[in-house]
Amino acid sequence: MGERRWRTAGSALWRIIVVWAVSTLTLLVLAGALPDFRLQSEDGESITRTAITAAWGAGAFGLLSALVWPLVVRAFLLVPALVLGLLVFFLNGSLLLLALRLIPDGGGAAAPETAVVVAAVMSAVASATSTALAVRDDNAYRRRLSRLATRRRRRGGRGGPGEADGADAPPGTVFLQLDGVGHAVLVRAVEDGLMPTVARWLGSSHRLTRWRTDWSSQTGASQLGILHGSNHDVPGFRWYEKDTGRIMVSNRPASAVELQRRAVRRTRDAGLLSLDGASRGNLFTGGADQLALVLSVAARRGRANRSRAGYFAYFSDPANAVRTAVSFVAEVAREIGQSVRSRLRGDEPRTGRGGLYPLIRAFATVVERDVVVAAVMGDMLAGRTTVYADLVAYDEVAHHSGPHSRDAAKVLERIDRSLALIAKVAEHAPRTYRIVLLSDHGQSPGETFDGAYGLTLKDLVRAGCGLPVSRRAGRTKSGAEARDAARHALLGALHRPMGEDGAPEQPADGPSEPVVLASGNLGLISFPGLPGRPSREQIDRRHPALLHTLASHPGIGFLLVRSERHGSVVLGRDASGTVELPVDPLDDSGPLAVFGPGAADAIRRTDSFPHVADIMVNSMHDPVTGRVHAFEAQIGSHGGLGGEQSYPFLLSPYELSEPVADGTELVGAEQVHTVLQRWLDESRGEPFAPQVPLGPVEDPRSPGRQEEAFPVIGRVVQDKSE
């Protein structure tokens, strides 16, 4: 035992000496190359004296980086993440200037701008050297594990399943969500050689399963169902709730915490990760007690609960900070270059990529990726039982460049390198890990609705209601037709009894403004002036031309609306013209035929939601090209029915049981949750018990819900977290 300690101490001392020596050499090279950086007095000194000065400077800089940097980063946790990334260079340069001042006899000096460059190079070289030495020493991973596990025990004050000896612990499971990567895109990327790590898994250890999303094919609905077992009453990415007057948006902290609250109440279960789990980069916690960059806890009060706190564990290492900051700047430049080339090539369809988008893309593809991947590796080295992490890079780029673009393909290559790194760390973890890849939805290509027809869905709705629209929209063919139809319908309505008093029904305070929201190629229209869920007949009395205008528009596939005579109905087009089909006996023929199997069931399920919109609008879909028309500024979209967006994937090791029986299809995020929970139970050697809601649940429309404390079964501990 004593001999092992001495060997470990000797190995650590050797790495320190090597890193110090390489850093000293780097300082000498930079001093010779940069005119505003020197390591000797102006009168000149011997080479030996200069080398000693460089050694002093390298040692002081390394010591300050190890001791001061974590404190500085923690002090800046209240600074937004993007600003913190820009401050990295300034902070690192300041540490170098301080280190030069600590050199005896004042032998070193640098201009402030030069200090920033020197510090960045020093941190990168030290990190590369340390990493290279650690790769050759497998025990370095286990020492990192020991530090993480000790730190965790001190924070939590308890042991846990993840702290069992590696020989005795059951296999752990890592779920890696590749946001927006559809089944077809993954297969194509493997065939094209873009993802060799995934290709190797497919050829030896993993099976690939395609699954089908709910009508709301977006991260909010899918991840809520996967992590918490219920995505009931999530009709879109954003929707209007009349009972509270709120617009819910899945990626807003206040909405995310409310959605998670509703799911927990419905299932009576904390979530998939409630037993020694870690949630990294997700919208929801999944019941985990180890959280990093989880949106649903970002709205909590207190410094420890802010989302920016999740960056501390990563950025407390100055080498990580510099490496990520350099990559961030490079990604911004890459996006600008790709956008310019796209315009020069005349790529179509195309959408705007200016403003803050290059920074947003760089944050998603660099900062969030680096932080999440580092957190996952730390979880594996700490021996946690279950980890679920979301890598959002592809989804962000595909929205603006297209799901099949060269830009998106390059992102898939970088994602694969991250997967290879995680797989390598798994070899050094204290327990066996099973890595499961999955996605929450795909993306469908196509020109935006605005680009194809010259007006937005909101413009079309307003024109169909006889309300003012923008001049640009008013000059389009669709806008003119909608306004003419509304005018003629209103004139006709004035000559026939419509309301109880024989006149067209109007609100007492005049016509109400419709709320029109977009979730990819799914549109949600609500009328705040009409209580409850109005019927088709009520909408016709209020806005006689609206439903006909929408249902007959070539860019719209079908509508869902309630009818007084037939219950809910789908309005769409077939060979005979506009048709009205009751939802109860609805099948996948007629206007739904182009949307594929299961469309009718998905519509029926959404129709049962308490907060379904007054009018649900799904864009057209071309089954030959796979095109849809997003109601947002996206040329790769998801959120509704139509094409690849509805078909994500599940890539699982053969050691786990088959996701579904042969000949059956995996449908809906809630079923995916059931499969993942079964795998976790199998890994622990426990019998699988399907999750079933326990009795009646509270109506999510009941008042006062948002003020209640968030119910989580078990204690939440912030670790490298929000």
XYZ file of C-alpha atoms in Angstrom:
722
model
C 0.000 0.000 0.000
C 2.807 2.388 0.942
C 4.713 1.460 -2.208
C 1.632 2.305 -4.318
C 1.337 5.717 -2.656
C 4.994 6.466 -3.366
C 4.560 5.351 -6.968
C 1.492 7.561 -7.355
C 3.242 10.543 -5.785
C 6.274 10.003 -7.990
C 4.117 9.839 -11.123
C 2.302 13.055 -10.181
C 5.619 14.814 -9.456
C 7.000 13.655 -12.804
C 3.983 15.100 -14.659
C 4.365 18.426 -12.828
C 8.049 18.607 -13.779
C 7.361 17.789 -17.430
C 4.529 20.321 -17.711
C 6.703 22.942 -15.997
C 9.586 22.242 -18.380
C 7.371 22.429 -21.487
C 5.780 25.653 -20.205
C 9.225 27.154 -19.598
C 10.292 26.275 -23.137
C 7.057 27.783 -24.478
C 7.770 31.046 -22.643
C 11.281 31.180 -24.116
C 9.924 30.648 -27.654
C 7.243 33.297 -27.215
C 9.749 35.765 -25.760
C 11.857 35.364 -28.890
C 8.882 35.648 -31.255
C 6.855 38.506 -29.716
C 8.399 41.989 -29.645
C 6.350 43.221 -26.645
C 7.209 40.259 -24.422
C 10.599 39.839 -22.753
C 12.184 37.668 -20.082
C 15.391 39.662 -19.594
C 16.437 43.192 -18.815
C 16.951 45.671 -21.607
C 20.747 45.444 -21.087
C 20.587 41.733 -21.864
C 21.341 38.706 -19.713
C 22.866 35.277 -20.139
C 20.889 32.409 -21.612
C 20.991 30.656 -18.247
C 19.584 33.679 -16.444
C 16.838 34.042 -19.043
C 15.942 30.363 -18.702
C 15.696 30.717 -14.913
C 13.448 33.737 -15.368
C 11.262 31.725 -17.761
C 11.077 28.881 -15.222
C 10.039 31.321 -12.500
C 7.372 32.804 -14.771
C 6.016 29.431 -15.873
C 5.882 28.176 -12.296
C 4.174 31.306 -11.000
C 1.633 31.267 -13.828
C 0.849 27.589 -13.244
C 0.455 28.088 -9.505
C -1.794 31.131 -9.937
C -3.898 29.267 -12.491
C -4.385 26.382 -10.064
C -5.131 28.499 -6.997
C -6.602 31.814 -8.157
C -8.463 30.914 -11.346
C -11.236 28.817 -9.704
C -11.916 31.654 -7.252
C -12.074 34.208 -10.072
C -14.463 32.068 -12.128
C -16.734 31.501 -9.123
C -16.808 35.260 -8.529
C -17.961 35.761 -12.122
C -20.802 33.213 -11.981
C -23.336 36.044 -12.043
C -21.978 37.137 -15.422
C -23.872 35.710 -18.443
C -22.138 32.717 -20.012
C -21.376 34.481 -23.305
C -19.766 37.397 -21.464
C -17.789 34.978 -19.294
C -16.411 33.383 -22.452
C -15.163 36.755 -23.670
C -13.640 37.534 -20.244
C -11.583 34.328 -20.320
C -8.780 35.920 -22.327
C -8.669 39.046 -20.172
C -8.580 37.053 -16.918
C -5.885 34.702 -18.172
C -3.752 37.606 -19.384
C -4.114 39.308 -16.013
C -2.811 36.196 -14.264
C 0.242 36.172 -16.545
C 1.012 39.825 -15.808
C 0.758 39.052 -12.095
C 3.040 36.029 -12.533
C 5.662 38.178 -14.305
C 5.589 40.639 -11.409
C 6.376 37.789 -8.993
C 9.636 36.959 -10.807
C 12.640 37.990 -8.686
C 14.499 41.057 -9.986
C 11.559 41.920 -12.279
C 13.046 40.083 -15.241
C 9.806 39.712 -17.191
C 7.459 42.204 -18.817
C 4.714 42.194 -21.422
C 2.255 44.597 -22.982
C -1.324 43.842 -21.842
C -2.472 42.739 -25.296
C 0.603 40.518 -25.652
C -0.022 39.016 -22.212
C -3.420 37.823 -23.412
C -1.818 35.953 -26.340
C 0.995 34.492 -24.239
C -1.407 33.315 -21.522
C -3.680 31.646 -24.067
C -0.768 29.765 -25.663
C 0.634 28.800 -22.259
C -2.686 27.368 -21.064
C -3.225 25.435 -24.291
C 0.295 23.949 -24.259
C 0.075 23.008 -20.561
C -3.303 21.375 -21.109
C -2.095 19.419 -24.146
C 1.001 18.213 -22.293
C -0.936 17.195 -19.204
C -3.526 15.389 -21.302
C -0.867 13.530 -23.284
C 0.776 12.326 -20.071
C -2.550 11.298 -18.571
C -3.463 9.259 -21.654
C -0.347 7.186 -21.108
C -1.240 6.703 -17.441
C -4.547 4.851 -16.994
C -4.401 5.379 -13.232
C -4.786 9.136 -13.771
C -8.428 8.505 -14.615
C -8.917 6.562 -11.399
C -7.267 9.257 -9.336
C -9.670 11.749 -10.897
C -12.475 9.370 -9.926
C -11.289 9.243 -6.334
C -11.282 13.037 -6.045
C -14.770 13.317 -7.573
C -16.197 10.572 -5.370
C -14.685 12.074 -2.213
C -16.028 15.505 -3.117
C -19.463 14.045 -3.747
C -19.550 12.207 -0.407
C -18.619 15.378 1.441
C -21.382 17.352 -0.293
C -24.073 14.745 -0.004
C -23.143 13.346 3.389
C -24.166 9.880 2.279
C -23.074 6.945 0.197
C -24.812 5.968 -2.959
C -25.146 3.257 -5.553
C -22.589 4.986 -7.707
C -19.947 4.617 -5.003
C -19.888 0.829 -4.944
C -16.677 -0.926 -5.856
C -16.324 -1.406 -9.579
C -16.201 -5.178 -9.259
C -19.509 -5.298 -7.383
C -21.467 -2.463 -9.021
C -24.063 -3.330 -11.663
C -23.525 -1.792 -15.115
C -24.204 1.926 -15.391
C -26.079 3.476 -18.302
C -25.287 6.646 -20.237
C -28.061 8.029 -22.443
C -26.726 10.497 -25.000
C -29.405 12.453 -26.849
C -28.332 13.767 -30.249
C -30.871 16.554 -30.516
C -32.683 16.696 -33.854
C -30.759 13.858 -35.534
C -33.366 11.810 -37.358
C -33.105 8.106 -38.137
C -32.508 8.730 -41.847
C -29.847 11.367 -41.152
C -27.953 9.013 -38.830
C -28.023 6.178 -41.363
C -26.835 8.511 -44.122
C -24.043 9.908 -41.933
C -22.797 6.388 -41.157
C -22.894 5.397 -44.830
C -20.979 8.543 -45.809
C -18.276 7.893 -43.215
C -19.080 10.986 -41.147
C -19.590 9.070 -37.904
C -17.034 6.242 -37.637
C -17.671 5.693 -33.930
C -21.382 5.112 -34.516
C -20.535 2.933 -37.521
C -18.266 0.780 -35.368
C -21.014 0.354 -32.769
C -23.577 -0.530 -35.422
C -21.267 -3.109 -36.888
C -20.495 -4.881 -33.628
C -22.274 -3.979 -30.412
C -25.467 -1.954 -30.981
C -28.835 -2.280 -32.699
C -30.653 0.598 -34.405
C -34.376 1.144 -33.874
C -36.543 3.817 -35.441
C -39.345 5.281 -33.348
C -42.191 7.676 -34.106
C -42.849 10.887 -32.209
C -46.131 12.345 -31.075
C -47.765 15.082 -33.171
C -45.656 17.627 -31.286
C -42.289 16.490 -32.629
C -40.026 18.760 -30.605
C -37.650 18.583 -27.656
C -40.064 19.904 -25.026
C -42.655 17.193 -25.625
C -40.222 14.388 -26.416
C -37.755 14.958 -23.593
C -40.513 15.504 -21.039
C -42.032 12.160 -22.056
C -38.671 10.375 -22.121
C -37.417 11.651 -18.765
C -40.680 11.920 -16.818
C -42.958 9.389 -18.501
C -45.675 11.869 -19.524
C -45.985 14.634 -22.088
C -49.726 14.924 -21.696
C -51.079 18.399 -22.518
C -48.034 19.583 -24.480
C -49.640 20.501 -27.822
C -46.609 22.292 -29.273
C -43.304 23.969 -28.547
C -45.258 27.092 -27.563
C -48.959 27.510 -26.908
C -51.475 29.864 -25.293
C -53.332 28.874 -22.120
C -56.602 30.765 -21.742
C -57.127 29.905 -18.087
C -53.977 31.772 -17.033
C -53.461 34.065 -20.029
C -49.885 32.754 -20.360
C -47.932 31.734 -23.412
C -46.012 28.587 -22.552
C -42.649 28.156 -24.285
C -40.806 24.885 -23.720
C -37.336 26.426 -23.514
C -38.227 29.131 -20.990
C -37.271 28.264 -17.396
C -40.672 29.190 -15.920
C -42.497 27.060 -18.494
C -40.058 24.163 -18.137
C -40.504 23.982 -14.365
C -44.301 24.052 -14.770
C -44.245 21.291 -17.391
C -42.063 19.147 -15.168
C -44.373 19.806 -12.230
C -47.375 18.646 -14.249
C -45.607 15.489 -15.429
C -44.553 14.555 -11.876
C -48.088 15.104 -10.623
C -49.514 12.958 -13.388
C -47.121 10.018 -13.025
C -46.507 10.229 -9.250
C -42.869 9.497 -10.087
C -39.774 11.730 -9.941
C -38.428 10.508 -13.253
C -36.026 8.242 -15.096
C -32.926 9.482 -13.254
C -34.228 9.419 -9.692
C -31.781 6.698 -8.535
C -28.228 8.106 -8.456
C -28.820 9.886 -11.757
C -27.245 12.885 -13.469
C -29.016 15.249 -15.882
C -26.730 17.262 -18.164
C -27.772 19.950 -20.629
C -31.458 18.998 -20.579
C -34.721 20.900 -20.335
C -35.832 18.761 -17.365
C -34.161 17.067 -14.402
C -35.601 13.581 -14.846
C -35.525 13.366 -11.036
C -31.713 13.447 -10.956
C -29.864 14.727 -7.891
C -26.830 15.761 -9.963
C -27.649 18.614 -12.325
C -25.730 20.674 -14.854
C -27.265 23.174 -17.274
C -30.823 21.931 -16.639
C -33.410 24.509 -17.664
C -36.201 23.545 -15.271
C -34.097 24.524 -12.241
C -32.683 27.685 -13.815
C -35.563 29.814 -12.506
C -34.927 28.947 -8.855
C -33.816 31.733 -6.571
C -30.344 31.811 -5.142
C -26.892 31.857 -6.638
C -26.392 28.096 -6.357
C -29.433 27.422 -8.499
C -28.659 29.730 -11.399
C -27.971 28.044 -14.710
C -24.581 29.741 -15.042
C -23.290 27.909 -11.974
C -23.149 24.760 -14.073
C -20.152 26.151 -15.931
C -17.948 26.411 -12.865
C -16.595 22.851 -12.838
C -15.490 23.181 -16.445
C -14.218 26.759 -16.547
C -12.408 26.447 -13.197
C -9.622 24.889 -15.283
C -8.030 27.806 -17.188
C -6.854 25.488 -19.959
C -10.456 24.405 -20.554
C -11.558 28.016 -20.548
C -8.972 29.095 -23.109
C -9.521 26.084 -25.355
C -13.289 26.605 -25.396
C -12.960 30.361 -25.882
C -10.646 29.874 -28.873
C -13.026 27.291 -30.336
C -15.932 29.686 -29.728
C -14.261 32.439 -31.748
C -13.363 29.952 -34.481
C -16.972 28.725 -34.653
C -18.269 32.284 -35.006
C -15.857 32.804 -37.903
C -16.857 29.450 -39.397
C -20.566 30.362 -39.326
C -19.935 33.745 -40.946
C -17.850 32.102 -43.671
C -20.410 29.371 -44.306
C -23.229 31.925 -44.475
C -21.324 34.040 -47.013
C -20.513 30.991 -49.152
C -24.159 29.912 -49.039
C -25.256 33.301 -50.374
C -22.566 33.301 -53.065
C -23.587 29.802 -54.203
C -27.213 30.878 -54.290
C -28.314 27.996 -52.081
C -32.076 27.567 -51.833
C -33.927 27.478 -49.581
C -32.049 29.910 -47.389
C -32.877 31.870 -44.257
C -31.279 34.778 -42.421
C -28.185 33.938 -40.377
C -27.074 37.366 -39.199
C -27.503 39.294 -35.968
C -26.699 37.288 -32.859
C -27.089 33.919 -34.581
C -23.322 33.277 -35.047
C -22.882 33.711 -31.281
C -25.892 31.512 -30.510
C -24.614 28.808 -32.826
C -21.118 28.952 -31.304
C -22.573 28.673 -27.821
C -24.606 25.570 -28.761
C -21.909 23.852 -30.799
C -18.884 24.677 -28.647
C -19.588 25.916 -25.114
C -22.547 23.682 -24.305
C -20.941 20.684 -26.006
C -17.674 21.062 -24.091
C -19.360 21.571 -20.731
C -21.830 18.709 -21.177
C -19.241 16.231 -22.475
C -16.894 17.076 -19.594
C -19.753 16.620 -17.104
C -20.652 13.217 -18.587
C -17.049 12.048 -18.369
C -16.907 13.207 -14.775
C -20.095 11.279 -14.021
C -18.635 8.108 -15.499
C -15.385 8.478 -13.601
C -17.429 9.050 -10.439
C -19.315 5.818 -11.108
C -22.824 7.270 -11.263
C -25.564 4.800 -12.084
C -27.446 6.708 -14.799
C -26.576 9.737 -16.912
C -28.763 11.508 -19.481
C -27.214 14.279 -21.574
C -28.402 16.329 -24.534
C -26.029 17.443 -27.317
C -27.858 20.205 -29.183
C -25.269 21.219 -31.797
C -26.778 19.502 -34.862
C -30.302 20.744 -34.187
C -29.174 24.379 -33.959
C -27.170 24.293 -37.185
C -29.722 22.253 -39.154
C -32.469 24.803 -38.421
C -30.567 27.494 -40.321
C -28.411 25.532 -42.771
C -30.750 22.621 -43.512
C -30.761 19.076 -42.102
C -28.916 17.661 -45.130
C -26.457 20.524 -45.592
C -22.677 20.354 -45.567
C -22.661 22.605 -42.497
C -24.807 20.141 -40.555
C -22.670 17.217 -41.767
C -19.559 18.855 -40.304
C -21.330 19.137 -36.956
C -22.104 15.409 -37.034
C -18.398 14.699 -37.522
C -17.543 16.722 -34.417
C -20.318 15.037 -32.421
C -18.855 11.660 -33.354
C -15.476 12.737 -31.983
C -17.176 13.602 -28.690
C -18.795 10.160 -28.647
C -15.402 8.553 -29.211
C -13.969 10.513 -26.281
C -16.812 9.424 -23.992
C -16.356 5.803 -25.091
C -12.628 6.032 -24.312
C -13.321 7.342 -20.805
C -15.783 4.476 -20.278
C -12.847 2.072 -20.563
C -11.300 3.654 -17.466
C -14.465 4.046 -15.395
C -14.804 2.053 -12.144
C -17.823 0.172 -13.487
C -19.023 -1.084 -16.835
C -21.091 1.421 -18.796
C -23.665 0.805 -21.498
C -23.887 3.746 -23.871
C -27.283 4.337 -25.472
C -27.679 6.913 -28.243
C -31.087 8.336 -29.030
C -32.721 11.389 -30.520
C -35.855 13.272 -29.581
C -37.041 14.034 -33.122
C -35.701 14.545 -36.617
C -35.890 17.526 -38.951
C -37.734 18.020 -42.216
C -36.337 20.340 -44.906
C -38.245 22.944 -46.853
C -38.693 26.604 -47.593
C -40.406 28.621 -44.907
C -44.113 29.394 -45.273
C -43.223 33.081 -45.483
C -40.596 32.442 -48.151
C -42.911 30.307 -50.264
C -46.036 32.490 -50.105
C -44.829 35.947 -49.086
C -46.710 36.138 -45.802
C -46.550 34.514 -42.389
C -49.222 32.311 -40.862
C -50.121 35.216 -38.594
C -50.627 37.455 -41.649
C -52.860 34.834 -43.256
C -54.933 34.428 -40.095
C -55.357 38.182 -39.693
C -56.319 38.570 -43.346
C -58.856 35.744 -43.001
C -60.284 37.520 -39.952
C -60.558 40.802 -41.832
C -57.886 42.412 -39.633
C -55.084 44.700 -40.905
C -51.918 43.055 -42.217
C -48.547 44.418 -43.235
C -48.242 46.051 -46.650
C -45.903 43.340 -47.880
C -48.335 40.600 -46.893
C -51.279 42.530 -48.303
C -49.667 42.660 -51.740
C -49.213 38.879 -51.959
C -51.683 36.693 -53.780
C -52.489 34.720 -50.609
C -53.046 37.885 -48.589
C -55.277 39.468 -51.203
C -57.361 36.316 -51.588
C -57.772 35.974 -47.823
C -58.864 39.592 -47.418
C -61.326 39.323 -50.325
C -62.750 36.108 -48.894
C -63.141 37.726 -45.481
C -64.835 40.766 -46.985
C -67.309 38.724 -49.044
C -68.015 36.352 -46.149
C -68.717 39.235 -43.800
C -71.045 40.908 -46.315
C -72.869 37.621 -46.773
C -73.091 37.145 -43.018
C -74.828 40.496 -42.649
C -77.751 39.155 -44.709
C -78.396 36.004 -42.746
C -79.078 35.319 -39.049
C -75.934 34.030 -37.319
C -76.074 35.004 -33.650
C -78.954 34.701 -31.210
C -80.148 38.195 -32.138
C -79.970 37.509 -35.872
C -76.664 39.352 -36.398
C -73.100 38.143 -36.803
C -71.616 37.331 -33.423
C -69.081 39.932 -32.243
C -67.497 40.550 -28.868
C -68.847 43.481 -26.895
C -65.566 45.376 -27.141
C -64.995 44.719 -30.840
C -63.069 41.988 -32.646
C -60.393 40.266 -30.543
C -56.849 39.763 -31.718
C -56.075 36.089 -32.400
C -52.960 34.621 -30.799
C -50.968 32.854 -33.526
C -47.964 30.781 -32.432
C -45.562 28.634 -34.410
C -43.859 25.373 -33.502
C -41.934 24.488 -36.635
C -44.511 23.501 -39.240
C -47.240 23.341 -36.597
C -49.344 26.447 -36.006
C -51.545 27.058 -32.969
C -54.325 29.677 -33.174
C -56.280 30.799 -30.123
C -58.971 33.425 -29.600
C -58.684 35.015 -26.129
C -62.101 36.661 -26.622
C -63.858 33.299 -26.951
C -64.070 31.332 -23.679
C -63.051 27.685 -23.555
C -62.413 25.867 -26.794
C -64.754 27.446 -29.357
C -66.448 25.316 -31.969
C -66.133 25.585 -35.709
C -69.581 27.118 -35.762
C -68.600 29.819 -33.259
C -65.457 30.649 -35.217
C -67.487 30.822 -38.441
C -69.928 33.240 -36.847
C -67.071 35.421 -35.637
C -64.767 35.086 -38.664
C -66.777 33.586 -41.557
C -63.869 33.277 -43.996
C -61.066 32.137 -41.704
C -61.392 28.342 -41.671
C -62.075 28.125 -45.398
C -59.105 30.406 -46.104
C -56.782 28.225 -44.050
C -58.069 24.826 -45.195
C -57.899 25.750 -48.882
C -54.425 27.286 -48.769
C -51.829 25.205 -50.701
C -49.236 25.637 -47.946
C -51.465 24.066 -45.288
C -52.073 20.337 -44.996
C -54.957 20.172 -42.538
C -56.636 21.829 -39.553
C -57.985 20.425 -36.290
C -60.990 22.218 -34.791
C -63.929 21.313 -32.570
C -67.376 20.988 -34.124
C -70.754 21.148 -32.396
C -72.232 18.546 -34.740
C -69.444 15.997 -35.138
C -67.158 16.589 -32.184
C -63.624 17.469 -33.263
C -62.996 17.433 -37.003
C -60.086 17.597 -39.406
C -60.441 20.047 -42.285
C -58.280 19.293 -45.287
C -58.240 18.674 -49.011
C -58.483 15.594 -51.164
C -59.221 15.015 -54.842
C -62.800 16.211 -54.382
C -61.823 19.505 -52.699
C -62.133 20.641 -49.071
C -63.384 17.915 -46.732
C -64.479 17.715 -43.107
C -63.641 14.456 -41.301
C -64.725 13.612 -37.726
C -61.736 12.749 -35.540
C -63.214 9.723 -33.745
C -63.375 7.417 -36.816
C -60.434 9.140 -38.517
C -57.884 6.969 -40.307
C -54.673 7.649 -42.198
C -56.331 8.117 -45.586
C -57.634 11.168 -47.411
C -55.854 14.416 -46.475
C -53.718 12.528 -43.907
C -52.366 9.970 -46.360
C -49.218 11.995 -47.137
C -48.332 12.247 -43.438
C -47.713 8.535 -42.986
C -48.982 5.855 -40.602
C -50.103 6.937 -37.172
C -51.112 10.487 -38.089
C -54.748 9.948 -37.102
C -53.815 8.470 -33.706
C -51.445 11.367 -33.020
C -54.209 13.872 -33.840
C -56.734 12.081 -31.626
C -54.316 12.141 -28.697
C -53.575 15.852 -29.038
C -57.277 16.595 -29.431
C -57.800 15.242 -25.892
C -55.390 17.753 -24.301
C -56.935 20.434 -22.058
C -54.793 23.136 -23.671
C -55.134 22.158 -27.307
C -55.363 25.314 -29.426
C -58.679 26.510 -30.849
C -57.306 25.780 -34.318
C -54.337 23.448 -34.819
C -52.671 23.977 -38.204
C -50.225 21.537 -39.835
C -48.363 22.641 -42.931
C -48.373 20.757 -46.186
C -45.975 17.856 -46.707
C -44.597 16.581 -49.997
C -43.956 12.843 -49.531
C -41.667 12.736 -52.580
C -39.232 15.453 -51.531
C -39.948 15.337 -47.791
C -40.541 19.098 -47.766
C -42.661 20.961 -45.230
C -43.188 24.687 -44.692
C -42.121 25.935 -41.283
C -44.145 28.799 -39.840
C -40.868 30.020 -38.305
C -37.669 31.265 -39.993
C -36.218 27.756 -40.327
C -35.320 25.740 -43.414
C -34.910 22.644 -41.274
C -37.850 22.316 -38.910
C -39.729 20.057 -36.547
C -42.787 20.344 -34.367
C -45.600 18.884 -36.454
C -46.319 15.963 -38.765
C -44.577 15.354 -42.051
C -41.369 13.650 -43.135
C -38.182 12.921 -41.220
C -39.044 15.109 -38.226
C -41.366 12.393 -36.950
C -38.757 9.600 -36.987
C -35.919 9.743 -34.435
C -33.730 6.765 -33.537
C -32.704 4.597 -30.607
C -29.254 2.953 -30.739
C -28.872 0.422 -27.919
C -26.318 -2.253 -26.929
C -27.192 -5.872 -27.575
C -26.822 -6.592 -23.843
C -30.100 -4.742 -23.347
C -33.381 -6.369 -24.290
C -35.092 -5.573 -27.586
C -36.884 -2.210 -27.408
C -40.045 -3.668 -28.951
C -41.141 -7.028 -30.232
C -40.490 -7.879 -33.867
C -43.097 -6.458 -36.190
C -44.187 -3.713 -33.807
C -43.333 -0.001 -33.807
C -42.089 2.137 -30.950
C -44.512 5.057 -30.834
C -44.350 8.157 -28.666
C -41.946 9.521 -26.086
C -43.861 7.916 -23.222
C -43.229 4.465 -24.706
C -39.542 5.331 -25.058
C -39.513 6.186 -21.339
C -40.979 2.754 -20.582
C -38.232 1.065 -22.615
C -35.443 3.040 -20.951
C -36.871 2.371 -17.483
C -37.041 -1.334 -18.279
C -33.363 -1.303 -19.244
C -32.401 0.411 -16.002
C -34.381 -2.149 -14.007
C -32.697 -4.972 -15.912
C -29.245 -3.515 -15.183
C -30.049 -3.453 -11.458
C -31.419 -6.972 -11.594
C -34.897 -5.798 -10.631
C -38.215 -6.906 -12.145
C -39.659 -4.295 -14.470
C -42.790 -2.517 -13.217
C -44.491 -0.354 -15.858
C -45.231 3.166 -14.690
C -48.968 3.760 -14.333
C -50.654 6.999 -13.217
C -52.120 6.512 -9.746
C -55.787 7.492 -9.850
C -57.234 10.796 -10.948
C -54.847 13.686 -11.326
C -55.276 17.382 -10.789
C -56.541 19.414 -13.737
C -53.557 21.420 -15.022
C -55.898 24.382 -15.551
C -56.588 24.740 -11.823
C -55.538 28.172 -10.494
C -52.600 28.778 -8.196
C -50.489 25.897 -9.477
C -47.579 28.072 -10.509
C -47.031 29.368 -6.964
C -46.632 25.929 -5.404
C -43.279 24.473 -4.501
C -41.829 22.192 -7.154
C -42.451 18.577 -6.069
C -39.375 16.406 -6.507
C -39.118 13.036 -4.876
C -35.780 13.013 -3.119
C -33.290 15.772 -2.516
C -31.758 17.838 -5.318
C -28.054 18.488 -4.932
C -26.432 21.025 -7.208
C -23.230 19.578 -8.640
C -21.546 21.228 -11.627
C -24.991 22.565 -12.181
C -27.307 25.359 -13.055
